[in-house]
Coordinates of C-alpha atoms in Angstrom, one line a residue:
M1 CA -36.3 73.2 61.9
K2 CA -40.0 73.1 62.2
F3 CA -40.5 73.9 58.2
K4 CA -38.0 71.3 57.3
L5 CA -40.2 68.1 59.4
I6 CA -43.8 69.4 57.9
L7 CA -41.4 69.4 54.0
V8 CA -39.9 65.7 54.3
L9 CA -43.8 64.2 56.0
A10 CA -45.3 66.5 52.8
I11 CA -42.6 64.5 50.3
M12 CA -43.4 60.8 51.8
V13 CA -47.7 61.4 51.7
G14 CA -46.9 62.5 48.2
L15 CA -44.7 59.2 47.6
Y16 CA -47.3 56.8 49.2
T17 CA -50.4 58.7 47.0
A18 CA -48.6 57.6 43.9
C19 CA -47.8 54.0 45.1
K20 CA -51.5 53.8 46.0
K21 CA -52.2 55.1 42.3
D22 CA -50.6 52.8 40.5
L23 CA -52.5 49.4 39.7
G24 CA -49.4 47.9 37.3
N25 CA -49.4 44.2 37.2
Y26 CA -45.4 43.6 38.1
D27 CA -45.9 39.9 38.1
Y28 CA -44.0 39.2 35.0
H29 CA -42.6 36.2 33.4
P30 CA -39.9 35.9 30.7
P31 CA -40.7 33.8 27.1
S32 CA -39.7 29.9 28.3
E33 CA -36.8 29.1 26.3
P34 CA -37.1 25.7 24.0
T35 CA -36.1 21.8 26.0
L36 CA -33.7 20.0 24.1
T37 CA -32.8 16.3 24.9
A38 CA -29.5 16.2 24.8
F39 CA -28.2 18.5 22.2
K40 CA -26.7 21.9 23.6
D41 CA -22.9 22.0 23.3
S42 CA -22.7 18.2 22.2
T43 CA -20.8 17.0 19.7
F44 CA -22.0 14.8 17.1
A45 CA -19.9 12.2 14.8
A46 CA -20.9 12.5 11.0
L47 CA -19.3 9.9 8.7
L48 CA -18.8 11.3 4.8
G49 CA -20.8 10.2 2.7
D50 CA -23.5 8.3 5.1
S51 CA -27.0 9.8 6.6
L52 CA -26.5 12.3 9.1
I53 CA -29.4 12.2 10.8
L54 CA -30.2 15.4 13.7
K55 CA -33.5 14.6 15.9
P56 CA -33.5 16.0 19.3
G57 CA -36.7 15.9 21.5
I58 CA -37.8 19.6 21.4
S59 CA -40.0 21.0 23.6
L60 CA -41.5 25.2 24.3
A61 CA -44.4 26.1 26.4
D62 CA -47.8 26.1 24.9
A63 CA -46.0 25.1 21.4
N64 CA -46.4 22.9 19.0
P65 CA -42.9 21.8 17.6
Q66 CA -44.5 21.0 14.4
T67 CA -47.1 23.8 13.4
D68 CA -45.8 26.1 15.8
L69 CA -41.6 26.3 15.1
E70 CA -39.6 26.8 12.5
Y71 CA -36.0 24.8 12.4
Q72 CA -32.6 26.3 10.7
W73 CA -29.1 23.9 10.7
S74 CA -26.3 25.9 9.9
I75 CA -22.4 23.8 9.8
E76 CA -19.7 26.5 9.4
V77 CA -17.4 25.6 6.6
N78 CA -14.3 27.8 7.1
E79 CA -12.2 26.7 4.5
E80 CA -14.9 28.3 2.1
L81 CA -16.1 30.9 3.9
R82 CA -19.6 29.8 4.1
S83 CA -22.0 27.6 6.8
A84 CA -23.6 24.9 4.8
V85 CA -27.8 25.7 5.7
Y86 CA -30.5 23.4 5.7
T87 CA -34.2 23.7 6.9
G88 CA -36.9 22.1 8.4
Y89 CA -36.9 18.9 11.3
P90 CA -35.4 16.6 11.6
L91 CA -32.0 17.5 10.0
K92 CA -31.6 15.0 7.5
T93 CA -28.7 15.4 5.3
V94 CA -26.1 13.2 3.2
Y95 CA -22.6 14.2 4.9
N96 CA -20.8 16.1 2.2
L97 CA -18.0 17.9 3.9
A98 CA -14.3 17.9 4.7
P99 CA -13.4 15.6 7.6
G100 CA -12.5 17.6 10.7
L101 CA -14.2 19.5 13.8
R102 CA -17.2 22.3 12.8
N103 CA -18.9 24.5 15.2
A104 CA -22.8 24.8 14.3
K105 CA -26.1 25.7 15.8
L106 CA -30.0 25.0 15.6
T107 CA -32.0 28.1 15.0
I108 CA -35.2 27.5 16.8
T109 CA -38.0 30.5 15.6
D110 CA -41.2 30.9 17.3
K111 CA -43.9 31.7 14.7
R112 CA -46.1 32.7 17.0
N113 CA -43.7 36.0 18.2
G114 CA -40.9 35.7 16.0
L115 CA -38.6 35.0 18.7
K116 CA -35.5 33.2 18.0
Y117 CA -33.5 31.0 20.1
V118 CA -29.9 29.7 19.0
I119 CA -28.7 26.1 20.2
P120 CA -24.8 25.5 19.7
F121 CA -23.8 22.3 18.9
K122 CA -20.3 20.7 16.8
I123 CA -20.3 18.3 14.0
L124 CA -17.1 15.9 14.1
G125 CA -17.0 14.9 10.4
T126 CA -14.5 11.6 9.5
T127 CA -14.3 9.3 6.2
Q128 CA -15.0 5.8 5.2
F129 CA -13.1 6.0 1.5
S130 CA -9.2 5.2 2.8
L131 CA -10.9 1.4 2.4
G132 CA -12.6 -0.3 0.0
K133 CA -13.6 0.1 -3.7
L134 CA -14.6 2.8 -6.2
V135 CA -15.9 2.0 -9.2
L136 CA -16.9 4.2 -12.1
S137 CA -20.1 2.4 -14.4
D138 CA -21.5 3.7 -17.0
D139 CA -25.3 3.9 -16.7
N140 CA -27.0 5.0 -20.6
G141 CA -23.6 7.1 -20.8
V142 CA -24.1 8.7 -18.1
A143 CA -20.9 8.4 -15.5
K144 CA -21.9 7.0 -12.4
L145 CA -19.5 6.6 -9.1
S146 CA -20.0 4.4 -6.6
F147 CA -18.4 3.5 -3.0
V148 CA -18.2 -0.4 -2.0
K149 CA -17.2 0.0 2.1
P150 CA -14.6 -3.0 3.1
D151 CA -17.3 -5.7 4.0
N152 CA -17.8 -5.6 0.2
T153 CA -21.7 -5.6 0.5
T154 CA -22.4 -2.2 1.7
V155 CA -22.7 0.1 -1.7
I156 CA -23.3 4.1 -1.6
A157 CA -24.6 4.1 -5.1
D158 CA -24.1 7.2 -7.6
I159 CA -22.1 9.2 -4.8
Y160 CA -21.1 11.8 -7.0
K161 CA -24.4 13.0 -7.3
S162 CA -25.0 13.0 -3.5
F163 CA -22.4 14.4 -2.7
H164 CA -22.6 17.1 -5.3
G165 CA -25.7 17.5 -6.6
D166 CA -24.7 17.2 -9.7
E167 CA -24.1 13.9 -12.7
L168 CA -21.2 13.2 -13.9
P169 CA -19.8 13.9 -17.9
T170 CA -20.6 10.9 -20.1
H171 CA -18.8 8.0 -21.9
P172 CA -16.5 7.0 -18.7
V173 CA -13.2 5.9 -19.7
Q174 CA -10.7 5.5 -17.1
L175 CA -10.4 5.8 -12.8
Y176 CA -6.8 7.3 -12.1
F177 CA -5.8 7.5 -8.8
N178 CA -3.2 10.1 -8.1
D179 CA -0.9 8.8 -5.2
P180 CA 1.9 11.8 -4.2
L181 CA 3.5 10.1 -1.5
P182 CA 5.6 9.7 0.3
Y183 CA 6.1 12.9 -0.7
Q184 CA 2.9 14.6 -0.1
P185 CA 0.1 14.6 2.8
I186 CA -2.3 11.5 2.7
T187 CA -4.9 14.4 1.9
N188 CA -3.5 14.9 -1.5
Q189 CA -4.3 11.5 -3.0
Q190 CA -6.5 12.1 -5.8
Y191 CA -9.1 10.3 -7.7
W192 CA -9.2 11.4 -11.6
V193 CA -13.1 10.6 -13.0
L194 CA -12.1 10.8 -16.6
C195 CA -14.4 10.6 -19.3
N196 CA -14.7 11.8 -22.8
D197 CA -17.6 14.4 -22.7
P198 CA -17.0 17.4 -24.9
N199 CA -19.3 19.7 -23.0
K200 CA -18.1 18.6 -19.6
K201 CA -15.0 18.5 -17.1
S202 CA -14.1 15.8 -15.9
P203 CA -13.8 16.3 -12.3
I204 CA -10.5 15.4 -9.9
L205 CA -11.8 14.1 -6.1
E206 CA -9.9 13.6 -2.7
A207 CA -9.2 10.3 -2.6
S208 CA -10.6 10.8 1.6
T209 CA -13.3 12.5 0.8
L210 CA -14.5 12.2 -2.4
L211 CA -15.4 15.6 -2.6
R212 CA -14.8 17.0 -6.2
K213 CA -11.2 19.5 -5.7
S214 CA -10.7 20.4 -9.2
Y215 CA -11.1 19.4 -13.1
F216 CA -8.9 17.6 -15.1
N217 CA -8.4 20.4 -17.0
D218 CA -6.6 21.9 -14.5
Q219 CA -4.3 19.5 -14.8
F220 CA -2.6 21.1 -18.0
F221 CA -0.8 24.2 -17.9
T222 CA -2.6 25.1 -21.4
P223 CA -5.6 23.2 -21.6
P224 CA -6.1 21.8 -25.0
S225 CA -9.2 23.0 -26.4
T226 CA -10.9 19.1 -26.4
I227 CA -9.3 16.1 -24.2
T228 CA -9.9 13.0 -25.5
T229 CA -8.3 10.6 -22.8
G230 CA -6.8 7.6 -24.1
R231 CA -5.1 6.0 -21.1
L232 CA -3.2 7.0 -18.1
E233 CA -0.8 5.5 -15.9
A234 CA 1.6 6.4 -13.1
Y235 CA 5.1 7.1 -13.9
M236 CA 7.3 6.3 -10.3
G237 CA 4.6 5.8 -8.6
T238 CA 4.0 9.5 -8.7
V239 CA 4.2 11.1 -11.9
P240 CA 0.9 10.7 -14.0
T241 CA 1.2 9.9 -17.8
G242 CA -0.4 9.1 -20.7
V243 CA -1.8 9.2 -24.4
I244 CA -4.4 11.9 -24.3
N245 CA -6.3 13.5 -28.1
G246 CA -3.7 10.6 -29.9
R247 CA -0.3 12.5 -28.1
L248 CA 2.2 11.4 -25.6
Y249 CA 2.0 13.5 -22.2
V250 CA 4.1 13.5 -19.8
G251 CA 3.5 14.6 -15.9
V252 CA 6.7 17.5 -14.9
L253 CA 9.4 16.2 -12.6
S254 CA 11.1 19.6 -12.4
T255 CA 9.8 21.0 -9.6
A256 CA 10.0 19.9 -5.9
P257 CA 7.3 17.1 -5.3
F258 CA 5.6 19.0 -2.5
A259 CA 4.9 22.0 -5.4
P260 CA 1.6 22.8 -6.6
D261 CA 3.0 21.9 -9.9
Y262 CA 4.5 18.6 -9.5
G263 CA 3.0 16.3 -12.0
K264 CA 1.2 19.0 -14.3
F265 CA 1.3 18.7 -18.2
A266 CA 3.1 20.8 -20.0
N267 CA 2.7 20.7 -23.8
D268 CA 2.7 17.5 -25.2
Q269 CA 6.0 15.7 -26.7
A270 CA 6.8 17.0 -29.7
G271 CA 6.9 14.5 -32.9
D272 CA 4.8 13.5 -36.1
Y273 CA 2.9 10.7 -34.5
T274 CA -0.5 10.1 -33.4
L275 CA -0.5 7.2 -30.5
S276 CA -3.1 4.4 -29.9
K277 CA -4.0 4.0 -26.0
Y278 CA -1.2 1.3 -25.6
F279 CA 1.5 2.4 -24.8
T280 CA 4.2 1.0 -22.3
R281 CA 6.3 3.2 -19.8
T282 CA 9.8 1.1 -18.8
S283 CA 12.4 3.1 -16.4
G284 CA 14.4 3.9 -19.6
F285 CA 12.1 4.9 -22.3
Y286 CA 7.9 4.6 -23.8
F287 CA 7.4 1.9 -26.1
A288 CA 3.8 2.7 -28.4
F289 CA 2.5 2.3 -31.6
D290 CA 2.0 4.9 -34.4
I291 CA -1.6 5.1 -36.1
K292 CA -0.5 7.5 -38.2
S293 CA 2.2 5.4 -39.6
K294 CA 1.4 2.3 -38.9
G295 CA 4.2 1.5 -36.8
F296 CA 5.7 1.1 -33.6
V297 CA 7.5 3.7 -32.0
T298 CA 9.5 4.8 -29.7
F299 CA 10.2 7.8 -27.0
A300 CA 13.5 8.6 -24.6
G301 CA 13.4 8.2 -20.7
D302 CA 12.1 11.9 -21.0
G303 CA 10.1 11.6 -23.7
S304 CA 11.7 13.0 -26.1
Y305 CA 10.3 11.8 -29.6
L306 CA 13.0 9.2 -31.0
G307 CA 10.4 7.9 -33.4
M308 CA 11.5 4.7 -35.2
D309 CA 15.2 5.3 -34.9
Y310 CA 16.0 1.9 -34.1
L311 CA 17.2 -1.4 -36.1
V312 CA 14.9 -3.9 -37.8
D313 CA 16.9 -7.2 -36.6
A314 CA 17.0 -8.9 -40.4
D315 CA 16.7 -12.0 -38.5
G316 CA 12.9 -11.5 -37.8
K317 CA 11.1 -11.3 -41.1
A318 CA 7.4 -11.8 -40.3
F319 CA 6.1 -8.0 -41.0
D320 CA 7.9 -5.0 -40.7
P321 CA 7.9 -3.1 -37.1
K322 CA 8.1 0.0 -39.5
N323 CA 4.8 -0.3 -40.8
V324 CA 2.8 -3.3 -39.8
G325 CA -0.4 -2.8 -42.8
M326 CA -2.5 -2.0 -40.1
D327 CA -3.8 0.4 -37.8
D328 CA -6.2 -1.1 -35.7
L329 CA -4.3 -2.3 -32.7
L330 CA -6.8 -4.0 -30.4
F331 CA -4.7 -4.9 -27.7
M332 CA -0.7 -4.9 -26.7
Q333 CA 1.0 -4.6 -23.2
T334 CA 4.8 -4.8 -23.2
G335 CA 7.5 -4.2 -20.9
Q336 CA 11.4 -3.3 -20.4
A337 CA 12.6 -6.3 -22.5
G338 CA 11.3 -9.9 -23.8
T339 CA 8.2 -11.1 -26.3
Y340 CA 5.6 -9.6 -26.6
Y341 CA 2.3 -9.6 -28.7
A342 CA 0.2 -7.3 -30.1
Y343 CA -2.8 -7.2 -31.8
F344 CA -4.4 -6.2 -34.4
K345 CA -7.5 -6.3 -36.8
S346 CA -6.4 -6.2 -40.4
P347 CA -8.8 -4.0 -43.3
D348 CA -10.4 -7.1 -44.4
G349 CA -11.3 -8.2 -41.1
N350 CA -8.9 -10.9 -40.2
I351 CA -7.5 -10.4 -36.2
Y352 CA -3.7 -11.2 -36.7
E353 CA -1.5 -11.8 -33.4
L354 CA 2.0 -10.2 -34.1
S355 CA 5.3 -11.4 -31.4
F356 CA 8.1 -9.3 -31.4
T357 CA 10.7 -9.0 -29.4
Y358 CA 13.3 -5.7 -28.7
T359 CA 16.4 -4.0 -27.5
F360 CA 16.6 -0.4 -25.8
D361 CA 19.5 0.2 -24.0
S362 CA 22.7 2.2 -24.7
V363 CA 24.2 0.0 -27.4
N364 CA 21.3 -1.4 -29.6
R365 CA 18.3 -0.2 -30.2
K366 CA 16.3 -3.1 -32.2
I367 CA 13.1 -4.9 -33.1
K368 CA 12.8 -8.2 -34.1
A369 CA 9.7 -9.5 -35.7
E370 CA 9.4 -12.7 -34.5
S371 CA 6.0 -13.9 -35.9
K372 CA 2.7 -13.4 -37.5
R373 CA -0.4 -15.5 -37.9
L374 CA -3.9 -15.6 -37.6
F375 CA -5.3 -14.9 -33.7
K376 CA -6.9 -18.3 -33.0
G377 CA -10.1 -16.5 -30.9
A378 CA -10.4 -13.9 -33.8
S379 CA -14.3 -15.1 -34.0
L380 CA -14.4 -14.3 -30.4
I381 CA -13.6 -10.6 -30.7
N382 CA -16.4 -8.2 -30.5
A383 CA -15.8 -4.3 -31.1
D384 CA -15.7 -3.9 -27.3
T385 CA -13.6 -6.9 -26.2
K386 CA -11.7 -6.2 -22.9
W387 CA -8.0 -7.5 -22.6
Q388 CA -5.9 -8.3 -20.1
R389 CA -1.9 -9.8 -19.7
N390 CA -0.5 -11.5 -17.0
S391 CA 3.0 -11.2 -16.3
L392 CA 3.6 -15.0 -17.9
N393 CA 2.5 -13.8 -21.0
V394 CA -1.1 -15.5 -20.9
F395 CA -4.0 -13.2 -22.0
Y396 CA -7.6 -12.9 -20.9
F397 CA -10.1 -11.2 -23.3
T398 CA -14.1 -11.3 -23.2
S399 CA -16.6 -12.1 -26.0
N400 CA -20.1 -10.8 -24.5
D401 CA -21.1 -13.0 -21.5
K402 CA -17.6 -15.0 -21.7
I403 CA -14.1 -14.6 -20.5
Y404 CA -12.2 -16.6 -22.4
R405 CA -8.1 -17.7 -21.3
Y406 CA -5.5 -17.5 -24.3
N407 CA -1.8 -19.1 -24.0
P408 CA -0.2 -17.8 -27.1
L409 CA 3.0 -20.6 -26.7
N410 CA 0.6 -23.3 -27.6
E411 CA -2.8 -21.4 -28.8
D412 CA -4.4 -22.9 -25.7
L413 CA -7.9 -21.5 -25.4
R414 CA -10.5 -22.3 -22.8
A415 CA -13.3 -20.3 -21.6
L416 CA -13.8 -19.1 -18.0
N417 CA -15.8 -21.2 -15.6
A418 CA -17.5 -18.0 -14.5
D419 CA -21.3 -17.8 -15.5
F420 CA -22.8 -14.4 -15.4
G421 CA -26.5 -15.1 -16.4
G422 CA -25.7 -13.6 -20.1
K423 CA -25.1 -10.7 -19.0
K424 CA -22.2 -8.9 -21.2
V425 CA -18.9 -8.3 -19.5
S426 CA -18.0 -4.8 -19.0
M427 CA -14.7 -4.8 -17.6
L428 CA -12.1 -6.7 -16.7
K429 CA -8.9 -6.2 -14.7
I430 CA -6.3 -8.7 -13.6
S431 CA -4.1 -8.3 -10.0
A432 CA -0.5 -7.5 -9.4
D433 CA -0.4 -11.0 -7.9
D434 CA -1.9 -12.3 -11.8
N435 CA -4.3 -14.4 -9.0
T436 CA -7.6 -12.7 -9.7
L437 CA -9.8 -11.0 -12.3
T438 CA -12.2 -8.2 -11.3
V439 CA -15.2 -8.5 -13.7
G440 CA -17.8 -6.2 -14.0
T441 CA -21.1 -6.4 -15.7
A442 CA -24.6 -4.5 -15.6
G443 CA -25.3 -3.9 -12.0
S444 CA -22.4 -6.0 -10.4
V445 CA -18.7 -6.9 -10.0
Y446 CA -17.4 -10.0 -9.6
T447 CA -14.0 -11.7 -8.3
L448 CA -13.0 -14.5 -9.9
D449 CA -9.6 -17.1 -8.9
V450 CA -7.3 -17.7 -11.8
S451 CA -4.7 -18.8 -9.7
V452 CA -2.4 -22.1 -10.4
G453 CA -5.3 -25.0 -11.0
K454 CA -8.6 -22.5 -10.8
N455 CA -10.2 -21.7 -14.2
G456 CA -11.8 -18.8 -12.8
V457 CA -14.3 -19.2 -10.0
V458 CA -16.6 -16.7 -8.5
T459 CA -15.5 -15.9 -5.3
Q460 CA -17.4 -12.9 -4.6
T461 CA -19.9 -10.9 -6.0
I462 CA -21.0 -7.7 -5.0
N463 CA -24.6 -6.1 -6.5
G464 CA -25.9 -2.4 -6.6
I465 CA -24.0 -0.7 -8.9
P466 CA -25.5 1.7 -11.2
G467 CA -25.1 0.8 -15.0
S468 CA -22.2 -1.0 -16.5
P469 CA -19.2 -0.7 -14.4
V470 CA -15.9 0.9 -16.6
D471 CA -12.8 1.0 -14.0
I472 CA -12.5 -0.2 -10.0
I473 CA -10.0 1.0 -7.7
I474 CA -9.5 -1.2 -5.0
R475 CA -7.3 0.7 -1.6
K476 CA -6.9 -2.6 0.8

């Protein structure tokens, strides 16, 4: 027992001696973490197309935030299995991700010791593009896309390049709004930015985000080797139809409206023809002009080529509808039935106005050539004159920096009051109610009042458009 007591005392003395020799410093403090002002676990709103700027106050003990620290911002893009990564301080970028709540993080690296600090936060992306104007313009041959906010003052110019870091194709032709509603969700609405560039595809954009979804080539089951768009319009408000490469294309209707192939193009409609871009789609037939035969042709409601399978009314002898003797159709817009006009440039340089009526139903298929005369405004027509027709068969056309109104019933021709300061008119569109014209000149878009008693008074001007407007889509 006495031996055990001695052993315990010996061990205690040894431990005490060891502690006396340990002169280590146990006053240890781990590195401090960065302090951020109102940031960690916060949610920040980001408006698609606007600048996203995050500039939190950052401090770290004994560190210079500008020289001692590095910053990396990462926003998760789960639908694409990637993250959008940005470097530097502050975060400053044009927000171009689809709407929704996204996880994000800021990684701060202390360059003095290599330590990294990760601060989580969230981004709530919203969109501003459901209302406003989308303008397609030609800037020295290159297409530009600009968005005008509903205030009609704020212009987000060249937005496609801001979002995608890439130029649009050259030779812009048309903005086509593909709206599958009411059959599909609003997120499936699309803008087709149609350009006739042989070396670059025309993009298809999500209407709610203006982000590229696919390309126009993907609209075909088997894309043609080259795609030259004449003009497209919607059938039943949902299905695209139009003249491409001089041929009639009709979107597929045989699938369910919510199927991914609904509205896609199969082959062109078979037949021996080459169409002008001016065609009309009615509820029961297509009416068009065949450049190849120099005559009017028709297609059945399903797009089947009927050609000149119609009678020529013997009472109309002003011209031959099956061969008008001219192939340069300047403008034509017809409808279901009634009196219509077509304007042609003849080989001798003269411009003629042809009027005709037609009937295409289950009983009769005939065209009556009513008149052919020299167009009163022929001297005003240029190679790039723009035309529009209202529901009363009154025409508007451009001549350099002027717009003219023409009524073929009495050949009344008059210039509108609008003054564009000598700038050439590059775009002309009429509203569905016939009361307003939307006009484009270099750098600007105008709204003109052409309602009863008004002669084209400018009621609104939007500046800041890059290049000359080609087309516009207005969503109210």
